[in-house]
PDB file of C-alpha atoms in Angstrom:
ATOM      1  CA  UNK A  92     -10.302 -20.864  14.325  1.00 85.00           C
ATOM      2  CA  UNK A  93      -6.775 -20.975  12.959  1.00 95.00           C
ATOM      3  CA  UNK A  94      -4.248 -18.249  13.825  1.00 97.00           C
ATOM      4  CA  UNK A  95      -0.879 -17.407  12.282  1.00 97.00           C
ATOM      5  CA  UNK A  96       1.905 -15.027  13.238  1.00 97.00           C
ATOM      6  CA  UNK A  97       2.919 -11.929  11.308  1.00 97.00           C
ATOM      7  CA  UNK A  98       6.280 -13.647  10.815  1.00 98.00           C
ATOM      8  CA  UNK A  99       4.551 -16.344   8.746  1.00 98.00           C
ATOM      9  CA  UNK A 100       3.616 -13.650   6.193  1.00 98.00           C
ATOM     10  CA  UNK A 101       7.017 -11.972   5.855  1.00 98.00           C
ATOM     11  CA  UNK A 102       8.547 -11.794   2.400  1.00 98.00           C
ATOM     12  CA  UNK A 103      11.716 -10.045   1.240  1.00 98.00           C
ATOM     13  CA  UNK A 104      12.403  -9.411  -2.434  1.00 98.00           C
ATOM     14  CA  UNK A 105      15.604  -7.849  -3.784  1.00 98.00           C
ATOM     15  CA  UNK A 106      16.277  -6.879  -7.369  1.00 98.00           C
ATOM     16  CA  UNK A 107      19.054  -5.029  -9.152  1.00 98.00           C
ATOM     17  CA  UNK A 108      17.705  -2.029 -11.087  1.00 98.00           C
ATOM     18  CA  UNK A 109      18.614  -2.185 -14.772  1.00 98.00           C
ATOM     19  CA  UNK A 110      18.509   0.471 -17.518  1.00 97.00           C
ATOM     20  CA  UNK A 111      15.402  -1.260 -18.912  1.00 97.00           C
ATOM     21  CA  UNK A 112      13.572  -0.303 -15.672  1.00 97.00           C
ATOM     22  CA  UNK A 113      14.259   3.431 -16.099  1.00 97.00           C
ATOM     23  CA  UNK A 114      12.052   6.283 -17.236  1.00 94.00           C
ATOM     24  CA  UNK A 115      12.958   9.190 -19.528  1.00 93.00           C
ATOM     25  CA  UNK A 116      14.800  11.030 -16.762  1.00 93.00           C
ATOM     26  CA  UNK A 117      17.104   8.083 -16.065  1.00 92.00           C
ATOM     27  CA  UNK A 118      15.508   7.135 -12.744  1.00 97.00           C
ATOM     28  CA  UNK A 119      13.702   3.863 -12.089  1.00 98.00           C
ATOM     29  CA  UNK A 120      10.117   4.075 -13.328  1.00 97.00           C
ATOM     30  CA  UNK A 121       7.580   4.333 -10.506  1.00 96.00           C
ATOM     31  CA  UNK A 122       5.271   1.958 -12.369  1.00 96.00           C
ATOM     32  CA  UNK A 123       7.936  -0.725 -12.280  1.00 97.00           C
ATOM     33  CA  UNK A 124       8.290  -0.314  -8.502  1.00 97.00           C
ATOM     34  CA  UNK A 125       4.492  -0.482  -8.129  1.00 97.00           C
ATOM     35  CA  UNK A 126       4.522  -3.748 -10.079  1.00 97.00           C
ATOM     36  CA  UNK A 127       7.120  -5.193  -7.695  1.00 98.00           C
ATOM     37  CA  UNK A 128       5.058  -3.981  -4.736  1.00 98.00           C
ATOM     38  CA  UNK A 129       1.964  -5.713  -6.104  1.00 98.00           C
ATOM     39  CA  UNK A 130       3.938  -8.938  -6.559  1.00 98.00           C
ATOM     40  CA  UNK A 131       5.264  -8.932  -3.000  1.00 98.00           C
ATOM     41  CA  UNK A 132       1.829  -8.043  -1.585  1.00 98.00           C
ATOM     42  CA  UNK A 133       0.382 -11.038  -3.452  1.00 98.00           C
ATOM     43  CA  UNK A 134       3.165 -13.305  -2.174  1.00 98.00           C
ATOM     44  CA  UNK A 135       2.812 -12.165   1.437  1.00 98.00           C
ATOM     45  CA  UNK A 136      -0.994 -12.431   1.514  1.00 98.00           C
ATOM     46  CA  UNK A 137      -1.049 -15.769  -0.330  1.00 98.00           C
ATOM     47  CA  UNK A 138       1.662 -17.242   1.879  1.00 98.00           C
ATOM     48  CA  UNK A 139      -0.222 -16.135   4.983  1.00 98.00           C
ATOM     49  CA  UNK A 140      -3.727 -17.145   3.915  1.00 98.00           C
ATOM     50  CA  UNK A 141      -2.953 -20.246   1.870  1.00 97.00           C
ATOM     51  CA  UNK A 142      -5.210 -18.910  -0.906  1.00 98.00           C
ATOM     52  CA  UNK A 143      -4.835 -17.077  -4.184  1.00 97.00           C
ATOM     53  CA  UNK A 144      -5.160 -13.374  -3.358  1.00 98.00           C
ATOM     54  CA  UNK A 145      -6.226 -10.379  -5.405  1.00 98.00           C
ATOM     55  CA  UNK A 146      -5.460  -6.703  -4.900  1.00 98.00           C
ATOM     56  CA  UNK A 147      -8.537  -4.836  -3.654  1.00 97.00           C
ATOM     57  CA  UNK A 148      -6.895  -1.448  -3.115  1.00 95.00           C
ATOM     58  CA  UNK A 149      -3.571   0.300  -2.975  1.00 95.00           C
ATOM     59  CA  UNK A 150      -3.381   3.047  -0.426  1.00 89.00           C
ATOM     60  CA  UNK A 151      -1.144   6.070  -0.648  1.00 84.00           C
ATOM     61  CA  UNK A 152       2.211   5.457  -2.276  1.00 91.00           C
ATOM     62  CA  UNK A 153       4.567   8.371  -1.696  1.00 89.00           C
ATOM     63  CA  UNK A 154       7.765   8.257  -3.715  1.00 93.00           C
ATOM     64  CA  UNK A 155      10.179   9.659  -1.148  1.00 95.00           C
ATOM     65  CA  UNK A 156      13.503   9.209  -2.944  1.00 97.00           C
ATOM     66  CA  UNK A 157      14.363   8.366  -6.549  1.00 97.00           C
ATOM     67  CA  UNK A 158      15.934   5.008  -7.328  1.00 98.00           C
ATOM     68  CA  UNK A 159      18.986   4.978  -9.565  1.00 97.00           C
ATOM     69  CA  UNK A 160      20.015   2.484 -12.220  1.00 97.00           C
ATOM     70  CA  UNK A 161      22.428  -0.014 -10.649  1.00 97.00           C
ATOM     71  CA  UNK A 162      20.963   0.215  -7.151  1.00 98.00           C
ATOM     72  CA  UNK A 163      19.723  -2.862  -5.324  1.00 98.00           C
ATOM     73  CA  UNK A 164      16.066  -2.461  -4.401  1.00 98.00           C
ATOM     74  CA  UNK A 165      14.744  -4.436  -1.439  1.00 98.00           C
ATOM     75  CA  UNK A 166      11.047  -4.753  -0.697  1.00 98.00           C
ATOM     76  CA  UNK A 167       9.845  -6.055   2.659  1.00 98.00           C
ATOM     77  CA  UNK A 168       6.236  -7.059   3.199  1.00 98.00           C
ATOM     78  CA  UNK A 169       4.115  -8.525   5.961  1.00 98.00           C
ATOM     79  CA  UNK A 170       0.457  -8.837   6.854  1.00 98.00           C
ATOM     80  CA  UNK A 171      -0.347  -6.070   9.343  1.00 98.00           C
ATOM     81  CA  UNK A 172      -4.121  -6.595   9.672  1.00 97.00           C
ATOM     82  CA  UNK A 173      -6.668  -9.287   8.868  1.00 97.00           C
ATOM     83  CA  UNK A 174     -10.415  -9.137   8.461  1.00 96.00           C
ATOM     84  CA  UNK A 175     -12.659 -12.033   7.484  1.00 97.00           C
ATOM     85  CA  UNK A 176     -11.257 -12.485   3.967  1.00 98.00           C
ATOM     86  CA  UNK A 177      -9.083  -9.407   3.597  1.00 97.00           C
ATOM     87  CA  UNK A 178      -5.585  -8.576   4.723  1.00 98.00           C
ATOM     88  CA  UNK A 179      -3.658  -5.338   4.772  1.00 97.00           C
ATOM     89  CA  UNK A 180      -0.073  -5.911   3.704  1.00 98.00           C
ATOM     90  CA  UNK A 181       2.482  -3.283   4.682  1.00 97.00           C
ATOM     91  CA  UNK A 182       5.327  -2.801   2.221  1.00 97.00           C
ATOM     92  CA  UNK A 183       8.583  -0.912   2.632  1.00 97.00           C
ATOM     93  CA  UNK A 184      10.917  -0.213  -0.297  1.00 98.00           C
ATOM     94  CA  UNK A 185      14.591   0.640   0.224  1.00 98.00           C
ATOM     95  CA  UNK A 186      17.341   1.088  -2.337  1.00 98.00           C
ATOM     96  CA  UNK A 187      21.030   0.517  -1.758  1.00 98.00           C
ATOM     97  CA  UNK A 188      23.969   1.896  -3.664  1.00 98.00           C
ATOM     98  CA  UNK A 189      25.966  -1.317  -3.838  1.00 96.00           C
ATOM     99  CA  UNK A 190      29.247   0.566  -4.238  1.00 96.00           C
ATOM    100  CA  UNK A 191      28.897   2.847  -1.206  1.00 97.00           C
ATOM    101  CA  UNK A 192      26.459   0.798   0.883  1.00 98.00           C
ATOM    102  CA  UNK A 193      24.213   3.864   1.364  1.00 98.00           C
ATOM    103  CA  UNK A 194      20.568   2.844   1.893  1.00 98.00           C
ATOM    104  CA  UNK A 195      17.588   5.106   1.105  1.00 98.00           C
ATOM    105  CA  UNK A 196      13.966   4.600   2.134  1.00 98.00           C
ATOM    106  CA  UNK A 197      12.122   5.071  -1.159  1.00 97.00           C
ATOM    107  CA  UNK A 198       8.487   4.429  -0.285  1.00 95.00           C
ATOM    108  CA  UNK A 199       6.006   2.600   1.875  1.00 94.00           C
ATOM    109  CA  UNK A 200       2.456   1.579   1.178  1.00 96.00           C
ATOM    110  CA  UNK A 201      -0.446  -0.587   2.256  1.00 95.00           C
ATOM    111  CA  UNK A 202      -2.079  -3.027  -0.128  1.00 97.00           C
ATOM    112  CA  UNK A 203      -5.455  -4.508   0.757  1.00 97.00           C
ATOM    113  CA  UNK A 204      -5.579  -8.073  -0.505  1.00 98.00           C
ATOM    114  CA  UNK A 205      -8.554 -10.443  -0.586  1.00 98.00           C
ATOM    115  CA  UNK A 206      -8.234 -14.228  -0.383  1.00 98.00           C
ATOM    116  CA  UNK A 207     -10.156 -16.209  -3.015  1.00 98.00           C
ATOM    117  CA  UNK A 208     -11.080 -19.886  -3.036  1.00 97.00           C
ATOM    118  CA  UNK A 209     -10.969 -22.140  -6.117  1.00 96.00           C
ATOM    119  CA  UNK A 210     -14.405 -20.910  -7.238  1.00 97.00           C
ATOM    120  CA  UNK A 211     -13.393 -17.251  -6.967  1.00 96.00           C
ATOM    121  CA  UNK A 212     -15.379 -16.584  -3.788  1.00 97.00           C
ATOM    122  CA  UNK A 213     -13.922 -14.743  -0.820  1.00 97.00           C
ATOM    123  CA  UNK A 214     -12.154 -17.178   1.523  1.00 98.00           C
ATOM    124  CA  UNK A 215     -11.800 -16.891   5.288  1.00 97.00           C
ATOM    125  CA  UNK A 216      -8.240 -16.109   6.370  1.00 98.00           C
ATOM    126  CA  UNK A 217      -6.534 -17.152   9.610  1.00 97.00           C
ATOM    127  CA  UNK A 218      -6.580 -14.809  12.586  1.00 97.00           C
ATOM    128  CA  UNK A 219      -3.444 -12.808  13.300  1.00 97.00           C
ATOM    129  CA  UNK A 220      -1.131 -13.394  16.263  1.00 97.00           C
ATOM    130  CA  UNK A 221       0.561 -10.157  17.345  1.00 97.00           C
ATOM    131  CA  UNK A 222       3.890 -11.063  18.960  1.00 96.00           C
ATOM    132  CA  UNK A 223       5.397  -7.665  19.819  1.00 96.00           C
ATOM    133  CA  UNK A 224       4.475  -4.009  20.281  1.00 97.00           C
ATOM    134  CA  UNK A 225       5.618  -3.055  16.778  1.00 97.00           C
ATOM    135  CA  UNK A 226       3.065  -5.506  15.344  1.00 97.00           C
ATOM    136  CA  UNK A 227       0.414  -4.073  17.700  1.00 97.00           C
ATOM    137  CA  UNK A 228       1.296  -0.532  16.486  1.00 96.00           C
ATOM    138  CA  UNK A 229       0.974  -1.594  12.844  1.00 96.00           C
ATOM    139  CA  UNK A 230      -2.359  -3.316  13.536  1.00 97.00           C
ATOM    140  CA  UNK A 231      -3.711  -0.179  15.238  1.00 97.00           C
ATOM    141  CA  UNK A 232      -2.477   1.969  12.337  1.00 94.00           C
ATOM    142  CA  UNK A 233      -4.497  -0.223   9.991  1.00 94.00           C
ATOM    143  CA  UNK A 234      -7.610   0.115  12.166  1.00 95.00           C
ATOM    144  CA  UNK A 235      -7.136   3.892  12.113  1.00 94.00           C
ATOM    145  CA  UNK A 236      -6.621   3.875   8.347  1.00 90.00           C
ATOM    146  CA  UNK A 237      -9.784   1.816   7.793  1.00 91.00           C
ATOM    147  CA  UNK A 238     -11.759   4.246   9.945  1.00 90.00           C
ATOM    148  CA  UNK A 239     -10.410   7.274   8.058  1.00 87.00           C
ATOM    149  CA  UNK A 240     -11.203   5.625   4.732  1.00 84.00           C
ATOM    150  CA  UNK A 241     -14.801   4.928   5.812  1.00 81.00           C
ATOM    151  CA  UNK A 242     -15.135   8.535   7.020  1.00 76.00           C
ATOM    152  CA  UNK A 243     -13.765   9.840   3.712  1.00 74.00           C
ATOM    153  CA  UNK A 244     -16.133   7.670   1.685  1.00 71.00           C
ATOM    154  CA  UNK A 245     -19.070   8.869   3.807  1.00 66.00           C
ATOM    155  CA  UNK A 246     -18.004  12.502   3.357  1.00 64.00           C
ATOM    156  CA  UNK A 247     -17.863  12.105  -0.416  1.00 63.00           C
ATOM    157  CA  UNK A 248     -21.375  10.631  -0.428  1.00 65.00           C
ATOM    158  CA  UNK A 249     -23.012  13.504   1.475  1.00 72.00           C
ATOM    159  CA  UNK A 250     -20.915  16.492   0.313  1.00 75.00           C
ATOM    160  CA  UNK A 251     -22.807  18.749  -2.117  1.00 84.00           C
ATOM    161  CA  UNK A 252     -20.028  19.872  -4.435  1.00 85.00           C
ATOM    162  CA  UNK A 253     -22.556  21.793  -6.603  1.00 89.00           C
ATOM    163  CA  UNK A 254     -23.721  24.129  -3.823  1.00 90.00           C
ATOM    164  CA  UNK A 255     -22.923  27.843  -3.983  1.00 90.00           C
ATOM    165  CA  UNK A 256     -20.895  27.475  -0.773  1.00 90.00           C
ATOM    166  CA  UNK A 257     -18.788  24.635  -2.183  1.00 89.00           C
ATOM    167  CA  UNK A 258     -18.166  26.429  -5.485  1.00 90.00           C
ATOM    168  CA  UNK A 259     -17.257  29.658  -3.665  1.00 90.00           C
ATOM    169  CA  UNK A 260     -14.734  27.668  -1.599  1.00 90.00           C
ATOM    170  CA  UNK A 261     -12.822  26.872  -4.790  1.00 91.00           C
ATOM    171  CA  UNK A 262     -11.847  30.513  -5.346  1.00 88.00           C
ATOM    172  CA  UNK A 263      -8.633  30.126  -3.347  1.00 91.00           C
ATOM    173  CA  UNK A 264      -7.306  27.463  -5.773  1.00 91.00           C
ATOM    174  CA  UNK A 265      -5.564  27.896  -9.086  1.00 90.00           C
ATOM    175  CA  UNK A 266      -8.636  27.113 -11.175  1.00 87.00           C
ATOM    176  CA  UNK A 267     -11.162  28.867 -13.375  1.00 85.00           C
ATOM    177  CA  UNK A 268     -14.770  27.644 -13.262  1.00 87.00           C
ATOM    178  CA  UNK A 269     -16.564  27.682 -16.621  1.00 88.00           C
ATOM    179  CA  UNK A 270     -19.603  25.584 -15.782  1.00 88.00           C
ATOM    180  CA  UNK A 271     -22.568  26.191 -18.068  1.00 83.00           C
TER     181      UNK A 271
END
């Protein structure tokens, strides 16, 4: 079996934020940043696997700080976990005020990417060589995340949201039930 290092998946993308990237409040549109994140996830996973890769899921994206017009946005991505045909790519987004040099962490996310062969079938990806404790930490975080996701999916399958107990539990929220 072939193995590759995390370093072989690393990609850095920097782009100056223009007025055309802004939303109605004058900040950079979150959708535009998500598009850049998807591009770098594709590049990282494809570079690592040697195959065309598709996005299978995007896990929590928390927008921590707004990005201003004129700031330089830098995205850093690397493969943090590999399965048989899937990879979890960790992405960090920072913005820099190029006049002051101040850098802000804007968001981080995990994209699950799947390698595809020329016929569109899932392709086997190389194993991952972990070269330092930070890479081990990231790999373990992915294992934990996968486990939590499986637990959540199982909970949603067996939870009876129509039961009297479940409906009564909603009373503490800012809702009004009008189910007929």
